[in-house]
Amino acid sequence: MQIVPRHERGALVLSVTGDLDIDNVGVLGAALEDASREGSAPVVVDLAQVSFADSTTVNVLLQGQTALGPRLRLAAPSVFMGRLISVLGLDSALPVFPSVAEAIDPPLPA
């Protein structure tokens, strides 16, 4: 698992790659915790390259939502993550966007 942070159009984007599980998801938790102490910019977790995630990952994302509130946004979920989010109903607790660009600048409601 690897996390590459970058700043894009005023948001912190955390691009996550690989498998997220109990052995390594603490790194994501620490990154979200750090982000909660830094400013008020959106924090986008890019899930496009995540191939696996377990229940500890879900807990870390929910804890991130508690710390960051509406600043936390999930983006571009991989097929695996899309299924996980759908099955668990995470999209009712966390905003999920089809792309990083839309997570940074959500479209206006029609």
PDB file of C-alpha atoms in Angstrom:
ATOM      1  CA  MET A   1       0.000   0.000   0.000  1.00  0.00           C
ATOM      2  CA  GLN A   2       1.212   3.449  -0.870  1.00  0.00           C
ATOM      3  CA  ILE A   3      -0.239   6.920  -0.334  1.00  0.00           C
ATOM      4  CA  VAL A   4       0.934   9.815  -2.465  1.00  0.00           C
ATOM      5  CA  PRO A   5      -0.309  13.204  -1.245  1.00  0.00           C
ATOM      6  CA  ARG A   6      -0.585  16.144  -3.599  1.00  0.00           C
ATOM      7  CA  HIS A   7      -2.261  19.531  -3.617  1.00  0.00           C
ATOM      8  CA  GLU A   8      -4.632  20.158  -6.481  1.00  0.00           C
ATOM      9  CA  ARG A   9      -6.787  23.261  -6.954  1.00  0.00           C
ATOM     10  CA  GLY A  10      -6.836  24.013  -3.234  1.00  0.00           C
ATOM     11  CA  ALA A  11      -7.553  20.447  -2.081  1.00  0.00           C
ATOM     12  CA  LEU A  12      -5.347  17.804  -0.521  1.00  0.00           C
ATOM     13  CA  VAL A  13      -5.570  14.654  -2.649  1.00  0.00           C
ATOM     14  CA  LEU A  14      -4.393  11.376  -1.151  1.00  0.00           C
ATOM     15  CA  SER A  15      -3.853   8.871  -3.967  1.00  0.00           C
ATOM     16  CA  VAL A  16      -3.971   5.381  -2.483  1.00  0.00           C
ATOM     17  CA  THR A  17      -2.529   2.368  -4.310  1.00  0.00           C
ATOM     18  CA  GLY A  18      -2.616  -1.345  -3.491  1.00  0.00           C
ATOM     19  CA  ASP A  19      -4.254  -3.378  -0.755  1.00  0.00           C
ATOM     20  CA  LEU A  20      -5.550  -1.755   2.439  1.00  0.00           C
ATOM     21  CA  ASP A  21      -5.743  -4.029   5.448  1.00  0.00           C
ATOM     22  CA  ILE A  22      -5.186  -4.177   9.177  1.00  0.00           C
ATOM     23  CA  ASP A  23      -1.407  -4.305   8.693  1.00  0.00           C
ATOM     24  CA  ASN A  24      -1.059  -1.040   6.785  1.00  0.00           C
ATOM     25  CA  VAL A  25      -4.242   1.063   6.886  1.00  0.00           C
ATOM     26  CA  GLY A  26      -2.889   2.980   9.879  1.00  0.00           C
ATOM     27  CA  VAL A  27      -0.855   5.037   7.407  1.00  0.00           C
ATOM     28  CA  LEU A  28      -4.087   6.247   5.800  1.00  0.00           C
ATOM     29  CA  GLY A  29      -5.549   6.947   9.237  1.00  0.00           C
ATOM     30  CA  ALA A  30      -2.500   9.021  10.156  1.00  0.00           C
ATOM     31  CA  ALA A  31      -2.721  10.977   6.887  1.00  0.00           C
ATOM     32  CA  LEU A  32      -6.395  11.762   7.510  1.00  0.00           C
ATOM     33  CA  GLU A  33      -5.663  12.749  11.109  1.00  0.00           C
ATOM     34  CA  ASP A  34      -2.867  15.062   9.961  1.00  0.00           C
ATOM     35  CA  ALA A  35      -5.190  16.605   7.376  1.00  0.00           C
ATOM     36  CA  SER A  36      -7.806  17.285  10.058  1.00  0.00           C
ATOM     37  CA  ARG A  37      -5.322  19.541  11.835  1.00  0.00           C
ATOM     38  CA  GLU A  38      -4.322  21.445   8.693  1.00  0.00           C
ATOM     39  CA  GLY A  39      -6.609  24.141   7.372  1.00  0.00           C
ATOM     40  CA  SER A  40     -10.079  23.793   5.962  1.00  0.00           C
ATOM     41  CA  ALA A  41      -9.442  22.549   2.424  1.00  0.00           C
ATOM     42  CA  PRO A  42     -11.228  19.499   1.028  1.00  0.00           C
ATOM     43  CA  VAL A  43      -9.446  16.173   1.554  1.00  0.00           C
ATOM     44  CA  VAL A  44      -9.985  13.795  -1.354  1.00  0.00           C
ATOM     45  CA  VAL A  45      -9.087  10.120  -1.046  1.00  0.00           C
ATOM     46  CA  ASP A  46      -8.447   8.832  -4.572  1.00  0.00           C
ATOM     47  CA  LEU A  47      -9.416   5.137  -4.519  1.00  0.00           C
ATOM     48  CA  ALA A  48      -8.859   4.377  -8.212  1.00  0.00           C
ATOM     49  CA  GLN A  49      -5.865   2.106  -7.573  1.00  0.00           C
ATOM     50  CA  VAL A  50      -7.114   0.266  -4.465  1.00  0.00           C
ATOM     51  CA  SER A  51      -7.364  -3.459  -5.186  1.00  0.00           C
ATOM     52  CA  PHE A  52      -8.511  -4.664  -1.748  1.00  0.00           C
ATOM     53  CA  ALA A  53      -9.774  -3.201   1.523  1.00  0.00           C
ATOM     54  CA  ASP A  54     -10.945  -4.845   4.736  1.00  0.00           C
ATOM     55  CA  SER A  55     -13.177  -3.751   7.599  1.00  0.00           C
ATOM     56  CA  THR A  56     -10.371  -1.797   9.263  1.00  0.00           C
ATOM     57  CA  THR A  57     -10.253   0.390   6.159  1.00  0.00           C
ATOM     58  CA  VAL A  58     -13.961   1.119   6.502  1.00  0.00           C
ATOM     59  CA  ASN A  59     -13.402   2.073  10.141  1.00  0.00           C
ATOM     60  CA  VAL A  60     -10.497   4.366   9.221  1.00  0.00           C
ATOM     61  CA  LEU A  61     -12.614   6.122   6.577  1.00  0.00           C
ATOM     62  CA  LEU A  62     -15.483   6.587   9.039  1.00  0.00           C
ATOM     63  CA  GLN A  63     -13.075   7.928  11.669  1.00  0.00           C
ATOM     64  CA  GLY A  64     -11.730  10.289   9.013  1.00  0.00           C
ATOM     65  CA  GLN A  65     -15.261  11.481   8.354  1.00  0.00           C
ATOM     66  CA  THR A  66     -15.710  12.138  12.069  1.00  0.00           C
ATOM     67  CA  ALA A  67     -12.494  14.184  12.150  1.00  0.00           C
ATOM     68  CA  LEU A  68     -12.920  15.995   8.826  1.00  0.00           C
ATOM     69  CA  GLY A  69     -16.673  16.178   8.385  1.00  0.00           C
ATOM     70  CA  PRO A  70     -17.786  17.302   4.926  1.00  0.00           C
ATOM     71  CA  ARG A  71     -14.178  18.070   3.984  1.00  0.00           C
ATOM     72  CA  LEU A  72     -13.591  14.318   3.441  1.00  0.00           C
ATOM     73  CA  ARG A  73     -14.523  13.068  -0.008  1.00  0.00           C
ATOM     74  CA  LEU A  74     -13.931   9.698  -1.656  1.00  0.00           C
ATOM     75  CA  ALA A  75     -13.154   9.729  -5.359  1.00  0.00           C
ATOM     76  CA  ALA A  76     -12.857   7.419  -8.348  1.00  0.00           C
ATOM     77  CA  PRO A  77     -13.408   4.125  -6.509  1.00  0.00           C
ATOM     78  CA  SER A  78     -11.925   1.076  -8.191  1.00  0.00           C
ATOM     79  CA  VAL A  79     -14.317  -1.726  -9.111  1.00  0.00           C
ATOM     80  CA  PHE A  80     -13.550  -3.465  -5.803  1.00  0.00           C
ATOM     81  CA  MET A  81     -14.004  -0.295  -3.757  1.00  0.00           C
ATOM     82  CA  GLY A  82     -17.178   0.598  -5.640  1.00  0.00           C
ATOM     83  CA  ARG A  83     -18.696  -2.756  -4.712  1.00  0.00           C
ATOM     84  CA  LEU A  84     -17.566  -2.435  -1.086  1.00  0.00           C
ATOM     85  CA  ILE A  85     -19.000   1.066  -0.796  1.00  0.00           C
ATOM     86  CA  SER A  86     -22.281  -0.050  -2.356  1.00  0.00           C
ATOM     87  CA  VAL A  87     -22.699  -3.254  -0.323  1.00  0.00           C
ATOM     88  CA  LEU A  88     -21.964  -1.512   2.970  1.00  0.00           C
ATOM     89  CA  GLY A  89     -23.929   1.622   2.122  1.00  0.00           C
ATOM     90  CA  LEU A  90     -20.899   3.815   2.829  1.00  0.00           C
ATOM     91  CA  ASP A  91     -22.113   6.310   0.277  1.00  0.00           C
ATOM     92  CA  SER A  92     -24.862   7.263   2.724  1.00  0.00           C
ATOM     93  CA  ALA A  93     -22.220   8.306   5.281  1.00  0.00           C
ATOM     94  CA  LEU A  94     -19.424   9.547   3.013  1.00  0.00           C
ATOM     95  CA  PRO A  95     -19.617  11.553  -0.195  1.00  0.00           C
ATOM     96  CA  VAL A  96     -18.377   9.475  -3.136  1.00  0.00           C
ATOM     97  CA  PHE A  97     -17.546  11.100  -6.471  1.00  0.00           C
ATOM     98  CA  PRO A  98     -16.761   9.446  -9.819  1.00  0.00           C
ATOM     99  CA  SER A  99     -13.556  11.457 -10.261  1.00  0.00           C
ATOM    100  CA  VAL A 100     -11.030  13.461  -8.289  1.00  0.00           C
ATOM    101  CA  ALA A 101     -11.971  16.578 -10.274  1.00  0.00           C
ATOM    102  CA  GLU A 102     -15.637  16.257  -9.264  1.00  0.00           C
ATOM    103  CA  ALA A 103     -14.667  15.629  -5.640  1.00  0.00           C
ATOM    104  CA  ILE A 104     -12.636  18.832  -5.585  1.00  0.00           C
ATOM    105  CA  ASP A 105     -15.298  20.906  -7.352  1.00  0.00           C
ATOM    106  CA  PRO A 106     -18.625  19.105  -6.996  1.00  0.00           C
ATOM    107  CA  PRO A 107     -21.122  19.924  -9.750  1.00  0.00           C
ATOM    108  CA  LEU A 108     -24.002  22.154  -8.800  1.00  0.00           C
ATOM    109  CA  PRO A 109     -27.332  20.411  -8.320  1.00  0.00           C
ATOM    110  CA  ALA A 110     -29.594  20.491 -11.371  1.00  0.00           C
TER     111      ALA A 110
END
